[in-house]
Protein backbone atom coordinates (compact mmCIF):
# COMPACT_ATOMS: atom_id res chain seq x y z
CA UNK A 1 0.00 0.00 0.00
CA UNK A 2 1.86 3.06 -1.27
CA UNK A 3 -0.41 5.71 0.29
CA UNK A 4 0.38 9.04 -1.38
CA UNK A 5 2.84 8.92 -4.27
CA UNK A 6 4.47 12.03 -5.73
CA UNK A 7 6.50 12.30 -8.91
CA UNK A 8 9.11 13.45 -9.59
CA UNK A 9 11.16 13.52 -6.38
CA UNK A 10 13.58 16.16 -7.68
CA UNK A 11 13.44 18.63 -10.54
CA UNK A 12 15.48 21.59 -11.72
CA UNK A 13 13.84 24.10 -14.04
CA UNK A 14 14.86 27.30 -15.74
CA UNK A 15 12.86 30.46 -15.18
CA UNK A 16 9.86 30.50 -17.50
CA UNK A 17 9.64 26.76 -18.03
CA UNK A 18 6.46 24.87 -17.22
CA UNK A 19 6.13 21.77 -15.08
CA UNK A 20 3.44 19.49 -13.70
CA UNK A 21 3.87 17.75 -10.37
CA UNK A 22 1.92 14.53 -10.09
CA UNK A 23 0.21 13.12 -7.02
CA UNK A 24 -1.78 9.92 -6.63
CA UNK A 25 -3.32 8.24 -3.60
CA UNK A 26 -4.59 4.69 -3.25
CA UNK A 27 -6.59 5.10 -0.04
CA UNK A 28 -9.89 6.12 -1.66
CA UNK A 29 -9.67 9.51 0.04
CA UNK A 30 -12.01 12.31 -0.96
CA UNK A 31 -9.82 15.29 -0.07
CA UNK A 32 -6.43 16.12 -1.56
CA UNK A 33 -4.02 18.98 -0.94
CA UNK A 34 -0.90 20.66 -2.26
CA UNK A 35 1.50 22.45 0.10
CA UNK A 36 4.83 24.14 -0.24
CA UNK A 37 7.43 24.01 2.51
CA UNK A 38 9.94 26.83 2.84
CA UNK A 39 12.57 27.36 5.55
CA UNK A 40 11.13 29.27 8.49
CA UNK A 41 7.63 29.32 7.03
CA UNK A 42 6.27 25.86 7.70
CA UNK A 43 3.80 24.33 5.29
CA UNK A 44 1.54 26.63 3.34
CA UNK A 45 -1.51 25.43 1.46
CA UNK A 46 -1.48 26.14 -2.27
CA UNK A 47 -4.69 24.46 -3.44
CA UNK A 48 -6.97 21.74 -2.22
CA UNK A 49 -9.73 19.56 -3.55
CA UNK A 50 -12.55 18.50 -1.26
CA UNK A 51 -13.85 15.97 -3.74
CA UNK A 52 -13.47 14.83 -7.31
CA UNK A 53 -14.34 17.68 -9.62
CA UNK A 54 -13.80 20.50 -7.13
CA UNK A 55 -10.77 22.65 -6.35
CA UNK A 56 -10.24 25.66 -4.12
CA UNK A 57 -7.48 28.13 -3.46
CA UNK A 58 -5.36 27.94 -0.36
CA UNK A 59 -3.07 30.51 1.17
CA UNK A 60 -0.56 30.88 -1.70
CA UNK A 61 -2.23 29.96 -5.03
CA UNK A 62 -0.63 32.59 -7.29
CA UNK A 63 1.48 31.10 -10.06
CA UNK A 64 -0.08 27.64 -9.77
CA UNK A 65 -2.93 25.69 -11.27
CA UNK A 66 -4.35 22.33 -10.23
CA UNK A 67 -6.39 19.54 -11.74
CA UNK A 68 -8.32 16.89 -9.87
CA UNK A 69 -8.14 14.36 -12.67
CA UNK A 70 -10.14 11.70 -10.84
CA UNK A 71 -10.54 10.59 -7.25
CA UNK A 72 -6.98 9.24 -7.11
CA UNK A 73 -4.98 11.97 -8.83
CA UNK A 74 -4.38 15.65 -8.11
CA UNK A 75 -1.75 17.47 -10.17
CA UNK A 76 -0.08 20.83 -9.62
CA UNK A 77 1.09 22.88 -12.59
CA UNK A 78 3.54 25.74 -12.78
CA UNK A 79 2.88 27.49 -16.09
CA UNK A 80 5.89 29.82 -16.01
CA UNK A 81 8.27 28.92 -13.23
CA UNK A 82 9.88 31.67 -11.17
CA UNK A 83 12.82 31.47 -8.71
CA UNK A 84 10.39 32.30 -5.88
CA UNK A 85 8.74 28.94 -6.52
CA UNK A 86 11.86 27.07 -5.49
CA UNK A 87 10.57 24.93 -2.64
CA UNK A 88 9.67 21.47 -1.44
CA UNK A 89 6.16 20.54 -2.52
CA UNK A 90 4.02 18.10 -0.58
CA UNK A 91 0.83 16.41 -1.62
CA UNK A 92 -1.55 15.08 1.02
CA UNK A 93 -4.90 13.35 1.20
CA UNK A 94 -7.54 12.65 3.81
CA UNK A 95 -10.82 10.70 3.90
CA UNK A 96 -12.58 14.03 4.30
CA UNK A 97 -11.58 17.54 5.32
CA UNK A 98 -11.88 17.08 9.08
CA UNK A 99 -9.73 13.94 9.17
CA UNK A 100 -5.94 13.73 9.56
CA UNK A 101 -3.96 14.11 6.38
CA UNK A 102 -1.55 11.59 4.87
CA UNK A 103 1.48 13.02 3.14
CA UNK A 104 3.67 12.03 0.23
CA UNK A 105 7.47 12.12 0.24
CA UNK A 106 7.65 15.53 -1.37
CA UNK A 107 9.12 16.99 -4.56
CA UNK A 108 12.20 19.18 -4.27
CA UNK A 109 11.93 21.80 -7.01
CA UNK A 110 14.65 24.30 -7.89
CA UNK A 111 14.06 27.15 -10.32
CA UNK A 112 17.21 28.73 -11.73
CA UNK B 1 -7.61 34.76 10.25
CA UNK B 2 -6.43 31.82 12.29
CA UNK B 3 -2.74 31.60 13.12
CA UNK B 4 -0.47 28.99 14.70
CA UNK B 5 2.72 30.08 16.46
CA UNK B 6 5.61 27.83 17.37
CA UNK B 7 8.05 30.19 19.06
CA UNK B 8 11.07 27.86 19.03
CA UNK B 9 12.68 27.07 15.67
CA UNK B 10 15.28 24.88 17.34
CA UNK B 11 15.18 22.99 20.62
CA UNK B 12 17.90 20.78 22.08
CA UNK B 13 17.25 18.50 25.04
CA UNK B 14 19.38 15.89 26.75
CA UNK B 15 18.28 12.28 26.58
CA UNK B 16 16.12 11.44 29.57
CA UNK B 17 15.16 15.06 30.21
CA UNK B 18 11.57 16.34 29.82
CA UNK B 19 10.53 17.84 26.50
CA UNK B 20 8.02 20.59 25.85
CA UNK B 21 7.36 21.98 22.38
CA UNK B 22 5.23 25.08 22.48
CA UNK B 23 2.27 25.83 20.26
CA UNK B 24 -0.09 28.78 20.53
CA UNK B 25 -3.01 29.53 18.25
CA UNK B 26 -5.21 32.50 17.58
CA UNK B 27 -8.83 31.66 16.98
CA UNK B 28 -11.86 32.52 19.03
CA UNK B 29 -13.88 29.40 18.27
CA UNK B 30 -13.31 25.72 18.98
CA UNK B 31 -10.55 24.45 16.75
CA UNK B 32 -9.20 21.00 16.30
CA UNK B 33 -5.46 20.77 16.86
CA UNK B 34 -2.85 18.33 15.66
CA UNK B 35 0.82 17.60 16.03
CA UNK B 36 2.60 16.27 12.96
CA UNK B 37 6.17 14.95 12.97
CA UNK B 38 8.76 14.48 10.25
CA UNK B 39 11.64 12.17 11.10
CA UNK B 40 14.79 12.27 9.01
CA UNK B 41 14.16 10.83 5.53
CA UNK B 42 10.53 10.01 6.36
CA UNK B 43 7.20 11.48 5.43
CA UNK B 44 5.36 13.99 7.50
CA UNK B 45 2.99 11.98 9.66
CA UNK B 46 0.35 12.55 12.29
CA UNK B 47 1.65 12.27 15.84
CA UNK B 48 -1.54 13.06 17.72
CA UNK B 49 -4.78 15.03 17.63
CA UNK B 50 -6.38 16.60 20.65
CA UNK B 51 -9.83 15.07 20.33
CA UNK B 52 -8.46 11.53 20.52
CA UNK B 53 -6.69 12.25 23.82
CA UNK B 54 -4.17 9.52 23.05
CA UNK B 55 -0.56 9.27 24.13
CA UNK B 56 1.61 8.42 21.15
CA UNK B 57 5.27 7.43 21.61
CA UNK B 58 5.03 8.86 25.12
CA UNK B 59 3.93 12.30 23.90
CA UNK B 60 0.84 14.07 25.16
CA UNK B 61 -0.71 17.43 24.39
CA UNK B 62 -3.49 19.21 26.21
CA UNK B 63 -5.64 21.87 24.66
CA UNK B 64 -5.78 24.91 26.93
CA UNK B 65 -8.49 27.17 25.56
CA UNK B 66 -7.83 29.87 28.15
CA UNK B 67 -4.22 30.23 27.06
CA UNK B 68 -4.98 29.16 23.45
CA UNK B 69 -2.14 26.66 23.65
CA UNK B 70 -1.53 23.07 22.64
CA UNK B 71 1.94 22.30 23.91
CA UNK B 72 3.49 18.89 23.20
CA UNK B 73 5.12 17.16 26.15
CA UNK B 74 7.12 14.05 26.93
CA UNK B 75 8.53 13.29 30.37
CA UNK B 76 11.72 11.52 29.23
CA UNK B 77 13.25 12.32 25.85
CA UNK B 78 14.67 9.54 23.69
CA UNK B 79 17.18 9.85 20.87
CA UNK B 80 14.60 8.68 18.32
CA UNK B 81 12.48 11.73 19.16
CA UNK B 82 14.84 13.93 17.16
CA UNK B 83 12.69 15.28 14.33
CA UNK B 84 10.82 18.30 12.97
CA UNK B 85 7.51 18.91 14.74
CA UNK B 86 4.60 20.92 13.37
CA UNK B 87 1.54 22.09 15.20
CA UNK B 88 -1.56 22.48 13.02
CA UNK B 89 -5.05 23.87 13.44
CA UNK B 90 -8.28 22.90 11.69
CA UNK B 91 -11.43 24.92 11.97
CA UNK B 92 -14.62 22.88 12.12
CA UNK B 93 -16.48 23.11 8.84
CA UNK B 94 -13.30 24.19 7.08
CA UNK B 95 -11.17 21.94 4.91
CA UNK B 96 -7.91 23.77 5.48
CA UNK B 97 -5.16 22.95 7.95
CA UNK B 98 -3.07 25.88 9.16
CA UNK B 99 0.47 24.86 10.10
CA UNK B 100 2.93 26.52 12.41
CA UNK B 101 6.48 27.14 11.25
CA UNK B 102 7.80 24.04 13.00
CA UNK B 103 10.31 23.23 15.74
CA UNK B 104 13.37 21.11 15.08
CA UNK B 105 13.96 18.97 18.16
CA UNK B 106 17.39 17.49 18.74
CA UNK B 107 17.98 14.99 21.53
CA UNK B 108 21.52 15.08 22.84
CA UNK B 109 22.82 11.63 23.82
Tab-separated table of C-alpha atoms in Angstrom:
chain	number	residue	atom	x	y	z
A	1	UNK	CA	0.000	0.000	0.000
A	2	UNK	CA	1.864	3.061	-1.271
A	3	UNK	CA	-0.405	5.713	0.293
A	4	UNK	CA	0.378	9.045	-1.375
A	5	UNK	CA	2.838	8.920	-4.267
A	6	UNK	CA	4.468	12.026	-5.732
A	7	UNK	CA	6.495	12.304	-8.913
A	8	UNK	CA	9.114	13.453	-9.590
A	9	UNK	CA	11.163	13.521	-6.380
A	10	UNK	CA	13.582	16.162	-7.685
A	11	UNK	CA	13.440	18.629	-10.536
A	12	UNK	CA	15.483	21.589	-11.723
A	13	UNK	CA	13.837	24.096	-14.039
A	14	UNK	CA	14.864	27.302	-15.737
A	15	UNK	CA	12.861	30.456	-15.181
A	16	UNK	CA	9.861	30.497	-17.503
A	17	UNK	CA	9.639	26.755	-18.030
A	18	UNK	CA	6.460	24.866	-17.220
A	19	UNK	CA	6.130	21.772	-15.080
A	20	UNK	CA	3.438	19.491	-13.697
A	21	UNK	CA	3.867	17.746	-10.369
A	22	UNK	CA	1.917	14.529	-10.093
A	23	UNK	CA	0.213	13.118	-7.021
A	24	UNK	CA	-1.781	9.920	-6.628
A	25	UNK	CA	-3.323	8.238	-3.597
A	26	UNK	CA	-4.588	4.690	-3.254
A	27	UNK	CA	-6.592	5.096	-0.044
A	28	UNK	CA	-9.895	6.117	-1.658
A	29	UNK	CA	-9.672	9.512	0.043
A	30	UNK	CA	-12.009	12.314	-0.962
A	31	UNK	CA	-9.821	15.294	-0.066
A	32	UNK	CA	-6.432	16.118	-1.560
A	33	UNK	CA	-4.022	18.983	-0.936
A	34	UNK	CA	-0.896	20.662	-2.263
A	35	UNK	CA	1.497	22.446	0.097
A	36	UNK	CA	4.834	24.135	-0.236
A	37	UNK	CA	7.430	24.012	2.513
A	38	UNK	CA	9.936	26.827	2.836
A	39	UNK	CA	12.571	27.363	5.551
A	40	UNK	CA	11.131	29.265	8.492
A	41	UNK	CA	7.626	29.319	7.027
A	42	UNK	CA	6.273	25.864	7.704
A	43	UNK	CA	3.797	24.330	5.286
A	44	UNK	CA	1.542	26.631	3.335
A	45	UNK	CA	-1.507	25.428	1.461
A	46	UNK	CA	-1.477	26.137	-2.268
A	47	UNK	CA	-4.688	24.463	-3.435
A	48	UNK	CA	-6.966	21.742	-2.218
A	49	UNK	CA	-9.732	19.559	-3.554
A	50	UNK	CA	-12.545	18.500	-1.263
A	51	UNK	CA	-13.853	15.965	-3.743
A	52	UNK	CA	-13.474	14.828	-7.313
A	53	UNK	CA	-14.337	17.681	-9.623
A	54	UNK	CA	-13.802	20.501	-7.130
A	55	UNK	CA	-10.770	22.645	-6.349
A	56	UNK	CA	-10.244	25.665	-4.123
A	57	UNK	CA	-7.477	28.135	-3.464
A	58	UNK	CA	-5.364	27.943	-0.365
A	59	UNK	CA	-3.072	30.513	1.174
A	60	UNK	CA	-0.563	30.875	-1.695
A	61	UNK	CA	-2.227	29.965	-5.026
A	62	UNK	CA	-0.625	32.588	-7.294
A	63	UNK	CA	1.479	31.101	-10.063
A	64	UNK	CA	-0.075	27.640	-9.765
A	65	UNK	CA	-2.932	25.691	-11.270
A	66	UNK	CA	-4.350	22.329	-10.234
A	67	UNK	CA	-6.387	19.541	-11.744
A	68	UNK	CA	-8.316	16.894	-9.869
A	69	UNK	CA	-8.137	14.360	-12.669
A	70	UNK	CA	-10.135	11.704	-10.840
A	71	UNK	CA	-10.542	10.591	-7.249
A	72	UNK	CA	-6.978	9.242	-7.105
A	73	UNK	CA	-4.981	11.975	-8.832
A	74	UNK	CA	-4.376	15.646	-8.110
A	75	UNK	CA	-1.755	17.470	-10.167
A	76	UNK	CA	-0.078	20.828	-9.617
A	77	UNK	CA	1.094	22.883	-12.592
A	78	UNK	CA	3.542	25.737	-12.784
A	79	UNK	CA	2.880	27.489	-16.091
A	80	UNK	CA	5.885	29.822	-16.013
A	81	UNK	CA	8.269	28.916	-13.225
A	82	UNK	CA	9.878	31.673	-11.167
A	83	UNK	CA	12.822	31.467	-8.714
A	84	UNK	CA	10.385	32.297	-5.876
A	85	UNK	CA	8.735	28.937	-6.522
A	86	UNK	CA	11.864	27.071	-5.487
A	87	UNK	CA	10.571	24.929	-2.642
A	88	UNK	CA	9.669	21.466	-1.435
A	89	UNK	CA	6.159	20.541	-2.522
A	90	UNK	CA	4.018	18.099	-0.582
A	91	UNK	CA	0.826	16.408	-1.619
A	92	UNK	CA	-1.549	15.076	1.024
A	93	UNK	CA	-4.904	13.351	1.196
A	94	UNK	CA	-7.537	12.649	3.809
A	95	UNK	CA	-10.817	10.705	3.904
A	96	UNK	CA	-12.585	14.030	4.299
A	97	UNK	CA	-11.578	17.537	5.320
A	98	UNK	CA	-11.879	17.084	9.076
A	99	UNK	CA	-9.726	13.941	9.171
A	100	UNK	CA	-5.939	13.731	9.565
A	101	UNK	CA	-3.958	14.107	6.376
A	102	UNK	CA	-1.549	11.585	4.874
A	103	UNK	CA	1.483	13.020	3.138
A	104	UNK	CA	3.674	12.032	0.230
A	105	UNK	CA	7.470	12.119	0.236
A	106	UNK	CA	7.654	15.533	-1.368
A	107	UNK	CA	9.115	16.987	-4.561
A	108	UNK	CA	12.196	19.179	-4.272
A	109	UNK	CA	11.933	21.800	-7.012
A	110	UNK	CA	14.650	24.296	-7.893
A	111	UNK	CA	14.058	27.149	-10.318
A	112	UNK	CA	17.208	28.734	-11.729
B	1	UNK	CA	-7.611	34.757	10.251
B	2	UNK	CA	-6.429	31.824	12.294
B	3	UNK	CA	-2.743	31.601	13.116
B	4	UNK	CA	-0.472	28.993	14.703
B	5	UNK	CA	2.717	30.079	16.457
B	6	UNK	CA	5.605	27.831	17.369
B	7	UNK	CA	8.050	30.186	19.056
B	8	UNK	CA	11.068	27.860	19.032
B	9	UNK	CA	12.680	27.073	15.674
B	10	UNK	CA	15.282	24.883	17.344
B	11	UNK	CA	15.175	22.985	20.625
B	12	UNK	CA	17.904	20.783	22.080
B	13	UNK	CA	17.251	18.504	25.037
B	14	UNK	CA	19.376	15.892	26.750
B	15	UNK	CA	18.282	12.282	26.580
B	16	UNK	CA	16.125	11.442	29.572
B	17	UNK	CA	15.156	15.059	30.214
B	18	UNK	CA	11.574	16.338	29.822
B	19	UNK	CA	10.534	17.837	26.501
B	20	UNK	CA	8.017	20.585	25.850
B	21	UNK	CA	7.364	21.979	22.379
B	22	UNK	CA	5.228	25.084	22.479
B	23	UNK	CA	2.268	25.829	20.261
B	24	UNK	CA	-0.090	28.777	20.527
B	25	UNK	CA	-3.007	29.532	18.254
B	26	UNK	CA	-5.208	32.500	17.578
B	27	UNK	CA	-8.828	31.656	16.977
B	28	UNK	CA	-11.862	32.522	19.031
B	29	UNK	CA	-13.880	29.398	18.272
B	30	UNK	CA	-13.314	25.719	18.984
B	31	UNK	CA	-10.547	24.453	16.752
B	32	UNK	CA	-9.199	21.002	16.300
B	33	UNK	CA	-5.456	20.767	16.861
B	34	UNK	CA	-2.854	18.327	15.659
B	35	UNK	CA	0.819	17.605	16.031
B	36	UNK	CA	2.603	16.266	12.955
B	37	UNK	CA	6.166	14.946	12.973
B	38	UNK	CA	8.760	14.483	10.251
B	39	UNK	CA	11.636	12.167	11.101
B	40	UNK	CA	14.791	12.270	9.012
B	41	UNK	CA	14.160	10.829	5.533
B	42	UNK	CA	10.534	10.011	6.361
B	43	UNK	CA	7.197	11.476	5.432
B	44	UNK	CA	5.360	13.994	7.501
B	45	UNK	CA	2.989	11.980	9.656
B	46	UNK	CA	0.350	12.548	12.285
B	47	UNK	CA	1.653	12.270	15.839
B	48	UNK	CA	-1.535	13.059	17.723
B	49	UNK	CA	-4.780	15.031	17.633
B	50	UNK	CA	-6.375	16.602	20.646
B	51	UNK	CA	-9.828	15.067	20.331
B	52	UNK	CA	-8.465	11.530	20.522
B	53	UNK	CA	-6.693	12.252	23.822
B	54	UNK	CA	-4.171	9.518	23.053
B	55	UNK	CA	-0.558	9.272	24.129
B	56	UNK	CA	1.611	8.417	21.146
B	57	UNK	CA	5.270	7.432	21.606
B	58	UNK	CA	5.030	8.856	25.118
B	59	UNK	CA	3.932	12.297	23.895
B	60	UNK	CA	0.838	14.072	25.158
B	61	UNK	CA	-0.709	17.430	24.385
B	62	UNK	CA	-3.493	19.207	26.209
B	63	UNK	CA	-5.643	21.865	24.659
B	64	UNK	CA	-5.781	24.912	26.929
B	65	UNK	CA	-8.495	27.174	25.564
B	66	UNK	CA	-7.829	29.868	28.149
B	67	UNK	CA	-4.218	30.231	27.061
B	68	UNK	CA	-4.975	29.161	23.454
B	69	UNK	CA	-2.138	26.665	23.655
B	70	UNK	CA	-1.530	23.069	22.636
B	71	UNK	CA	1.944	22.296	23.908
B	72	UNK	CA	3.494	18.893	23.202
B	73	UNK	CA	5.116	17.158	26.154
B	74	UNK	CA	7.118	14.054	26.934
B	75	UNK	CA	8.526	13.290	30.372
B	76	UNK	CA	11.719	11.522	29.232
B	77	UNK	CA	13.251	12.325	25.853
B	78	UNK	CA	14.670	9.542	23.692
B	79	UNK	CA	17.182	9.854	20.873
B	80	UNK	CA	14.603	8.681	18.319
B	81	UNK	CA	12.476	11.733	19.157
B	82	UNK	CA	14.839	13.932	17.158
B	83	UNK	CA	12.685	15.284	14.330
B	84	UNK	CA	10.815	18.296	12.965
B	85	UNK	CA	7.508	18.907	14.740
B	86	UNK	CA	4.601	20.916	13.366
B	87	UNK	CA	1.540	22.089	15.202
B	88	UNK	CA	-1.557	22.484	13.018
B	89	UNK	CA	-5.054	23.875	13.443
B	90	UNK	CA	-8.276	22.903	11.689
B	91	UNK	CA	-11.432	24.920	11.965
B	92	UNK	CA	-14.621	22.884	12.119
B	93	UNK	CA	-16.476	23.109	8.841
B	94	UNK	CA	-13.304	24.194	7.082
B	95	UNK	CA	-11.174	21.944	4.913
B	96	UNK	CA	-7.910	23.765	5.483
B	97	UNK	CA	-5.160	22.955	7.949
B	98	UNK	CA	-3.072	25.881	9.157
B	99	UNK	CA	0.469	24.858	10.104
B	100	UNK	CA	2.928	26.516	12.414
B	101	UNK	CA	6.476	27.141	11.248
B	102	UNK	CA	7.798	24.043	12.999
B	103	UNK	CA	10.309	23.229	15.740
B	104	UNK	CA	13.369	21.108	15.084
B	105	UNK	CA	13.960	18.967	18.160
B	106	UNK	CA	17.393	17.488	18.739
B	107	UNK	CA	17.977	14.994	21.525
B	108	UNK	CA	21.518	15.082	22.839
B	109	UNK	CA	22.824	11.629	23.824
